[in-house]
Amino acid sequence: VMNQIINDILKITNTKYKLERYNIPPESFAHSLFKIIRIFTLYRQDIIYSKEIAYISTIFLLNSENYYQALVNMVNFILDSPGIKFIQKNEHFIKMRTSFFKNLISKYLPRLNKHFTKLEITPELYFNRWISSFFIKAFPYDVLLKLWANYIVKGEVFLFEISLTILKIQENDCLGLAYGKIVSNLRNIPFKVKYNEENFFNQLYKCDLSDNR
């Protein structure tokens, strides 16, 4: 596990985030990030470490004055959150959420649902990855912060609204693709360079699932 943590930190400091734009020395950032992850994994021994933990820690460290504040904010943010339960591989919880999301697709995106059903594409192939990573891999940094702020206010239902909006924006592309390309696109999220931010949020705010709780 320790080697995995170190490798993830090296990847983050070298490629994932441009630390120079924040005037942060990579060595100092890596040291603080290691302390956050190490303390968190000791504090939450019920959670098996995954690279998502490193990415989440990175976001909070970039938005905190020091590693301790970042750690406290992160713990409060993910306490009993859906993402952590996906990381923990809580089978009952995951099954309930993926089933609910599948019903949402059927209700709001019937054409896409028909295509997915024909190809046997289920939410387990992509949705689980989105939630367990808190959409970190799906969106640019600035957009991600806005989404997290809305999540804090609206709660778990907002994660389903984000997911449904992603599919809505990708619907026309998906309808013309075969199984392998659809799954690859949804898992690796190439649309992050395609959508217009303003349009995305307009679509997102129209997606109100509050009556589906």
PDB file of C-alpha atoms in Angstrom:
ATOM      1  CA  VAL A   1       0.000   0.000   0.000  1.00  0.00           C
ATOM      2  CA  MET A   2       2.786   2.421   0.880  1.00  0.00           C
ATOM      3  CA  ASN A   3       4.378   1.978  -2.537  1.00  0.00           C
ATOM      4  CA  GLN A   4       1.029   2.621  -4.214  1.00  0.00           C
ATOM      5  CA  ILE A   5       0.534   5.812  -2.203  1.00  0.00           C
ATOM      6  CA  ILE A   6       3.990   7.079  -3.152  1.00  0.00           C
ATOM      7  CA  ASN A   7       3.455   6.230  -6.828  1.00  0.00           C
ATOM      8  CA  ASP A   8       0.071   8.011  -6.855  1.00  0.00           C
ATOM      9  CA  ILE A   9       1.586  11.101  -5.247  1.00  0.00           C
ATOM     10  CA  LEU A  10       4.384  11.163  -7.807  1.00  0.00           C
ATOM     11  CA  LYS A  11       1.878  10.932 -10.648  1.00  0.00           C
ATOM     12  CA  ILE A  12      -0.184  13.770  -9.173  1.00  0.00           C
ATOM     13  CA  THR A  13       2.723  16.131  -8.550  1.00  0.00           C
ATOM     14  CA  ASN A  14       4.262  15.409 -11.956  1.00  0.00           C
ATOM     15  CA  THR A  15       1.262  15.332 -14.268  1.00  0.00           C
ATOM     16  CA  LYS A  16      -2.227  15.699 -12.790  1.00  0.00           C
ATOM     17  CA  TYR A  17      -2.087  19.247 -11.477  1.00  0.00           C
ATOM     18  CA  LYS A  18       0.049  22.185 -12.574  1.00  0.00           C
ATOM     19  CA  LEU A  19       1.331  23.198  -9.150  1.00  0.00           C
ATOM     20  CA  GLU A  20       3.375  26.076 -10.548  1.00  0.00           C
ATOM     21  CA  ARG A  21       0.171  28.025 -11.168  1.00  0.00           C
ATOM     22  CA  TYR A  22      -0.354  27.967  -7.390  1.00  0.00           C
ATOM     23  CA  ASN A  23       3.305  28.765  -6.620  1.00  0.00           C
ATOM     24  CA  ILE A  24       3.573  25.502  -4.690  1.00  0.00           C
ATOM     25  CA  PRO A  25       6.910  23.638  -4.630  1.00  0.00           C
ATOM     26  CA  PRO A  26       6.183  20.050  -5.752  1.00  0.00           C
ATOM     27  CA  GLU A  27       8.353  18.553  -2.974  1.00  0.00           C
ATOM     28  CA  SER A  28       6.499  20.443  -0.242  1.00  0.00           C
ATOM     29  CA  PHE A  29       3.132  19.573  -1.756  1.00  0.00           C
ATOM     30  CA  ALA A  30       4.041  15.897  -2.047  1.00  0.00           C
ATOM     31  CA  HIS A  31       5.139  15.798   1.601  1.00  0.00           C
ATOM     32  CA  SER A  32       1.890  17.383   2.818  1.00  0.00           C
ATOM     33  CA  LEU A  33      -0.167  15.117   0.585  1.00  0.00           C
ATOM     34  CA  PHE A  34       1.584  12.050   1.973  1.00  0.00           C
ATOM     35  CA  LYS A  35       0.808  13.126   5.538  1.00  0.00           C
ATOM     36  CA  ILE A  36      -2.872  13.619   4.732  1.00  0.00           C
ATOM     37  CA  ILE A  37      -3.217  10.224   3.083  1.00  0.00           C
ATOM     38  CA  ARG A  38      -1.229   8.428   5.760  1.00  0.00           C
ATOM     39  CA  ILE A  39      -3.236   9.935   8.627  1.00  0.00           C
ATOM     40  CA  PHE A  40      -6.517   9.335   6.821  1.00  0.00           C
ATOM     41  CA  THR A  41      -5.752   5.673   6.141  1.00  0.00           C
ATOM     42  CA  LEU A  42      -4.845   5.194   9.801  1.00  0.00           C
ATOM     43  CA  TYR A  43      -7.983   7.031  10.945  1.00  0.00           C
ATOM     44  CA  ARG A  44     -10.306   5.204   8.545  1.00  0.00           C
ATOM     45  CA  GLN A  45      -8.912   1.679   8.582  1.00  0.00           C
ATOM     46  CA  ASP A  46     -12.288   0.469   7.339  1.00  0.00           C
ATOM     47  CA  ILE A  47     -11.445   2.029   3.963  1.00  0.00           C
ATOM     48  CA  ILE A  48      -9.022   0.214   1.695  1.00  0.00           C
ATOM     49  CA  TYR A  49      -6.692   2.742   0.074  1.00  0.00           C
ATOM     50  CA  SER A  50      -7.272   3.527  -3.577  1.00  0.00           C
ATOM     51  CA  LYS A  51      -5.924   6.213  -5.891  1.00  0.00           C
ATOM     52  CA  GLU A  52      -9.230   8.087  -5.540  1.00  0.00           C
ATOM     53  CA  ILE A  53      -8.198   8.928  -1.971  1.00  0.00           C
ATOM     54  CA  ALA A  54      -5.041  10.594  -3.288  1.00  0.00           C
ATOM     55  CA  TYR A  55      -6.982  12.660  -5.832  1.00  0.00           C
ATOM     56  CA  ILE A  56      -9.560  13.757  -3.260  1.00  0.00           C
ATOM     57  CA  SER A  57      -6.771  14.701  -0.841  1.00  0.00           C
ATOM     58  CA  THR A  58      -5.137  16.757  -3.585  1.00  0.00           C
ATOM     59  CA  ILE A  59      -8.233  18.874  -4.157  1.00  0.00           C
ATOM     60  CA  PHE A  60      -8.570  19.684  -0.474  1.00  0.00           C
ATOM     61  CA  LEU A  61      -4.880  20.431  -0.069  1.00  0.00           C
ATOM     62  CA  LEU A  62      -5.007  22.879  -2.977  1.00  0.00           C
ATOM     63  CA  ASN A  63      -7.873  24.680  -1.240  1.00  0.00           C
ATOM     64  CA  SER A  64      -6.570  24.739   2.332  1.00  0.00           C
ATOM     65  CA  GLU A  65      -3.948  26.733   4.201  1.00  0.00           C
ATOM     66  CA  ASN A  66      -2.134  23.643   5.468  1.00  0.00           C
ATOM     67  CA  TYR A  67      -2.296  19.867   5.456  1.00  0.00           C
ATOM     68  CA  TYR A  68      -4.146  19.656   8.796  1.00  0.00           C
ATOM     69  CA  GLN A  69      -6.984  21.910   7.614  1.00  0.00           C
ATOM     70  CA  ALA A  70      -7.130  19.927   4.368  1.00  0.00           C
ATOM     71  CA  LEU A  71      -7.377  16.681   6.323  1.00  0.00           C
ATOM     72  CA  VAL A  72     -10.195  17.966   8.551  1.00  0.00           C
ATOM     73  CA  ASN A  73     -12.135  19.342   5.580  1.00  0.00           C
ATOM     74  CA  MET A  74     -11.721  16.117   3.644  1.00  0.00           C
ATOM     75  CA  VAL A  75     -12.855  13.922   6.526  1.00  0.00           C
ATOM     76  CA  ASN A  76     -15.953  16.079   7.019  1.00  0.00           C
ATOM     77  CA  PHE A  77     -16.703  16.107   3.304  1.00  0.00           C
ATOM     78  CA  ILE A  78     -16.561  12.376   2.735  1.00  0.00           C
ATOM     79  CA  LEU A  79     -17.986  11.277   6.084  1.00  0.00           C
ATOM     80  CA  ASP A  80     -20.644   8.684   5.184  1.00  0.00           C
ATOM     81  CA  SER A  81     -20.635   9.980   1.602  1.00  0.00           C
ATOM     82  CA  PRO A  82     -21.792   7.778  -1.292  1.00  0.00           C
ATOM     83  CA  GLY A  83     -18.319   7.902  -2.810  1.00  0.00           C
ATOM     84  CA  ILE A  84     -16.697   6.320   0.219  1.00  0.00           C
ATOM     85  CA  LYS A  85     -19.257   3.537   0.273  1.00  0.00           C
ATOM     86  CA  PHE A  86     -18.423   2.823  -3.370  1.00  0.00           C
ATOM     87  CA  ILE A  87     -14.708   2.783  -2.512  1.00  0.00           C
ATOM     88  CA  GLN A  88     -15.477   0.428   0.385  1.00  0.00           C
ATOM     89  CA  LYS A  89     -17.351  -1.787  -2.102  1.00  0.00           C
ATOM     90  CA  ASN A  90     -20.481  -1.846   0.044  1.00  0.00           C
ATOM     91  CA  GLU A  91     -22.393  -4.256  -2.197  1.00  0.00           C
ATOM     92  CA  HIS A  92     -25.895  -3.543  -0.873  1.00  0.00           C
ATOM     93  CA  PHE A  93     -25.401   0.220  -1.066  1.00  0.00           C
ATOM     94  CA  ILE A  94     -23.913   0.047  -4.570  1.00  0.00           C
ATOM     95  CA  LYS A  95     -26.654  -2.245  -5.837  1.00  0.00           C
ATOM     96  CA  MET A  96     -29.360   0.119  -4.568  1.00  0.00           C
ATOM     97  CA  ARG A  97     -27.753   3.181  -6.181  1.00  0.00           C
ATOM     98  CA  THR A  98     -26.966   1.582  -9.521  1.00  0.00           C
ATOM     99  CA  SER A  99     -30.497   0.187  -9.726  1.00  0.00           C
ATOM    100  CA  PHE A 100     -31.924   3.630  -8.972  1.00  0.00           C
ATOM    101  CA  PHE A 101     -29.717   5.240 -11.614  1.00  0.00           C
ATOM    102  CA  LYS A 102     -30.744   2.631 -14.173  1.00  0.00           C
ATOM    103  CA  ASN A 103     -34.386   3.539 -13.504  1.00  0.00           C
ATOM    104  CA  LEU A 104     -33.548   7.217 -14.007  1.00  0.00           C
ATOM    105  CA  ILE A 105     -32.001   6.486 -17.393  1.00  0.00           C
ATOM    106  CA  SER A 106     -35.106   4.523 -18.370  1.00  0.00           C
ATOM    107  CA  LYS A 107     -37.364   7.402 -17.317  1.00  0.00           C
ATOM    108  CA  TYR A 108     -35.455  10.421 -18.628  1.00  0.00           C
ATOM    109  CA  LEU A 109     -33.384   8.978 -21.495  1.00  0.00           C
ATOM    110  CA  PRO A 110     -35.536   6.200 -23.017  1.00  0.00           C
ATOM    111  CA  ARG A 111     -33.698   6.083 -26.365  1.00  0.00           C
ATOM    112  CA  LEU A 112     -30.341   5.735 -24.666  1.00  0.00           C
ATOM    113  CA  ASN A 113     -31.748   3.199 -22.233  1.00  0.00           C
ATOM    114  CA  LYS A 114     -32.994   1.067 -25.137  1.00  0.00           C
ATOM    115  CA  HIS A 115     -29.575   1.222 -26.793  1.00  0.00           C
ATOM    116  CA  PHE A 116     -27.771   0.404 -23.534  1.00  0.00           C
ATOM    117  CA  THR A 117     -30.149  -2.487 -22.820  1.00  0.00           C
ATOM    118  CA  LYS A 118     -29.568  -3.938 -26.276  1.00  0.00           C
ATOM    119  CA  LEU A 119     -25.794  -3.756 -25.783  1.00  0.00           C
ATOM    120  CA  GLU A 120     -26.006  -4.888 -22.133  1.00  0.00           C
ATOM    121  CA  ILE A 121     -24.328  -1.701 -20.879  1.00  0.00           C
ATOM    122  CA  THR A 122     -25.156  -1.289 -17.201  1.00  0.00           C
ATOM    123  CA  PRO A 123     -24.295   1.521 -14.736  1.00  0.00           C
ATOM    124  CA  GLU A 124     -21.779  -0.769 -13.025  1.00  0.00           C
ATOM    125  CA  LEU A 125     -19.520  -0.286 -16.044  1.00  0.00           C
ATOM    126  CA  TYR A 126     -19.145   3.490 -15.606  1.00  0.00           C
ATOM    127  CA  PHE A 127     -21.378   5.021 -12.912  1.00  0.00           C
ATOM    128  CA  ASN A 128     -19.516   3.325 -10.046  1.00  0.00           C
ATOM    129  CA  ARG A 129     -16.277   4.872 -11.240  1.00  0.00           C
ATOM    130  CA  TRP A 130     -17.776   8.353 -11.368  1.00  0.00           C
ATOM    131  CA  ILE A 131     -19.147   8.196  -7.835  1.00  0.00           C
ATOM    132  CA  SER A 132     -16.123   6.545  -6.210  1.00  0.00           C
ATOM    133  CA  SER A 133     -13.871   9.296  -7.594  1.00  0.00           C
ATOM    134  CA  PHE A 134     -16.339  12.125  -6.846  1.00  0.00           C
ATOM    135  CA  PHE A 135     -16.108  12.972 -10.577  1.00  0.00           C
ATOM    136  CA  ILE A 136     -12.502  14.083 -10.202  1.00  0.00           C
ATOM    137  CA  LYS A 137     -11.489  12.472 -13.489  1.00  0.00           C
ATOM    138  CA  ALA A 138     -14.530  13.775 -15.303  1.00  0.00           C
ATOM    139  CA  PHE A 139     -14.204  17.541 -14.983  1.00  0.00           C
ATOM    140  CA  PRO A 140     -11.663  20.354 -15.054  1.00  0.00           C
ATOM    141  CA  TYR A 141     -10.562  21.572 -11.643  1.00  0.00           C
ATOM    142  CA  ASP A 142     -12.636  24.792 -11.569  1.00  0.00           C
ATOM    143  CA  VAL A 143     -15.802  22.988 -12.671  1.00  0.00           C
ATOM    144  CA  LEU A 144     -15.227  20.261 -10.107  1.00  0.00           C
ATOM    145  CA  LEU A 145     -15.133  22.792  -7.259  1.00  0.00           C
ATOM    146  CA  LYS A 146     -18.496  24.213  -8.331  1.00  0.00           C
ATOM    147  CA  LEU A 147     -19.992  20.736  -8.444  1.00  0.00           C
ATOM    148  CA  TRP A 148     -18.667  19.842  -4.998  1.00  0.00           C
ATOM    149  CA  ALA A 149     -20.067  23.089  -3.573  1.00  0.00           C
ATOM    150  CA  ASN A 150     -23.495  22.212  -4.973  1.00  0.00           C
ATOM    151  CA  TYR A 151     -23.200  18.669  -3.641  1.00  0.00           C
ATOM    152  CA  ILE A 152     -22.613  19.985  -0.117  1.00  0.00           C
ATOM    153  CA  VAL A 153     -25.869  21.949  -0.378  1.00  0.00           C
ATOM    154  CA  LYS A 154     -28.078  19.469  -2.263  1.00  0.00           C
ATOM    155  CA  GLY A 155     -26.731  16.158  -1.045  1.00  0.00           C
ATOM    156  CA  GLU A 156     -26.635  12.758  -2.714  1.00  0.00           C
ATOM    157  CA  VAL A 157     -29.376  13.487  -5.252  1.00  0.00           C
ATOM    158  CA  PHE A 158     -27.033  15.977  -6.929  1.00  0.00           C
ATOM    159  CA  LEU A 159     -24.628  13.157  -7.828  1.00  0.00           C
ATOM    160  CA  PHE A 160     -27.417  11.512  -9.809  1.00  0.00           C
ATOM    161  CA  GLU A 161     -28.234  14.820 -11.491  1.00  0.00           C
ATOM    162  CA  ILE A 162     -24.600  15.200 -12.578  1.00  0.00           C
ATOM    163  CA  SER A 163     -24.522  11.629 -13.876  1.00  0.00           C
ATOM    164  CA  LEU A 164     -27.765  11.990 -15.798  1.00  0.00           C
ATOM    165  CA  THR A 165     -26.568  15.258 -17.349  1.00  0.00           C
ATOM    166  CA  ILE A 166     -23.361  13.582 -18.494  1.00  0.00           C
ATOM    167  CA  LEU A 167     -25.375  10.913 -20.285  1.00  0.00           C
ATOM    168  CA  LYS A 168     -27.765  13.461 -21.751  1.00  0.00           C
ATOM    169  CA  ILE A 169     -24.893  15.420 -23.272  1.00  0.00           C
ATOM    170  CA  GLN A 170     -23.324  12.209 -24.580  1.00  0.00           C
ATOM    171  CA  GLU A 171     -26.579  10.645 -25.756  1.00  0.00           C
ATOM    172  CA  ASN A 172     -26.327  11.358 -29.497  1.00  0.00           C
ATOM    173  CA  ASP A 173     -22.725  10.167 -29.623  1.00  0.00           C
ATOM    174  CA  CYS A 174     -23.540   7.006 -27.675  1.00  0.00           C
ATOM    175  CA  LEU A 175     -26.459   6.110 -29.939  1.00  0.00           C
ATOM    176  CA  GLY A 176     -24.090   5.831 -32.873  1.00  0.00           C
ATOM    177  CA  LEU A 177     -21.428   3.766 -31.134  1.00  0.00           C
ATOM    178  CA  ALA A 178     -20.886   0.103 -30.315  1.00  0.00           C
ATOM    179  CA  TYR A 179     -20.359  -1.453 -26.883  1.00  0.00           C
ATOM    180  CA  GLY A 180     -16.597  -1.116 -26.565  1.00  0.00           C
ATOM    181  CA  LYS A 181     -16.392   2.531 -27.621  1.00  0.00           C
ATOM    182  CA  ILE A 182     -19.299   3.584 -25.400  1.00  0.00           C
ATOM    183  CA  VAL A 183     -17.863   1.934 -22.304  1.00  0.00           C
ATOM    184  CA  SER A 184     -14.405   3.336 -23.016  1.00  0.00           C
ATOM    185  CA  ASN A 185     -15.796   6.848 -23.496  1.00  0.00           C
ATOM    186  CA  LEU A 186     -17.903   6.766 -20.355  1.00  0.00           C
ATOM    187  CA  ARG A 187     -15.129   5.313 -18.205  1.00  0.00           C
ATOM    188  CA  ASN A 188     -12.438   7.671 -19.474  1.00  0.00           C
ATOM    189  CA  ILE A 189     -14.671  10.717 -19.949  1.00  0.00           C
ATOM    190  CA  PRO A 190     -13.322  12.305 -23.158  1.00  0.00           C
ATOM    191  CA  PHE A 191     -16.256  14.735 -23.129  1.00  0.00           C
ATOM    192  CA  LYS A 192     -14.428  16.903 -20.591  1.00  0.00           C
ATOM    193  CA  VAL A 193     -12.800  18.702 -23.524  1.00  0.00           C
ATOM    194  CA  LYS A 194     -15.991  18.790 -25.604  1.00  0.00           C
ATOM    195  CA  TYR A 195     -18.691  20.381 -23.551  1.00  0.00           C
ATOM    196  CA  ASN A 196     -19.233  24.071 -23.043  1.00  0.00           C
ATOM    197  CA  GLU A 197     -19.178  24.824 -19.324  1.00  0.00           C
ATOM    198  CA  GLU A 198     -22.101  27.234 -19.476  1.00  0.00           C
ATOM    199  CA  ASN A 199     -24.181  24.765 -21.455  1.00  0.00           C
ATOM    200  CA  PHE A 200     -23.289  21.951 -19.086  1.00  0.00           C
ATOM    201  CA  PHE A 201     -24.485  23.861 -16.022  1.00  0.00           C
ATOM    202  CA  ASN A 202     -27.634  25.002 -17.829  1.00  0.00           C
ATOM    203  CA  GLN A 203     -28.435  21.367 -18.571  1.00  0.00           C
ATOM    204  CA  LEU A 204     -27.504  20.330 -15.050  1.00  0.00           C
ATOM    205  CA  TYR A 205     -29.744  22.845 -13.315  1.00  0.00           C
ATOM    206  CA  LYS A 206     -32.660  21.742 -15.492  1.00  0.00           C
ATOM    207  CA  CYS A 207     -32.144  18.202 -14.215  1.00  0.00           C
ATOM    208  CA  ASP A 208     -34.074  18.391 -10.952  1.00  0.00           C
ATOM    209  CA  LEU A 209     -34.505  14.969  -9.363  1.00  0.00           C
ATOM    210  CA  SER A 210     -35.719  16.179  -5.978  1.00  0.00           C
ATOM    211  CA  ASP A 211     -39.079  14.445  -6.541  1.00  0.00           C
ATOM    212  CA  ASN A 212     -37.339  11.121  -7.184  1.00  0.00           C
ATOM    213  CA  ARG A 213     -35.770  10.733  -3.743  1.00  0.00           C
TER     214      ARG A 213
END
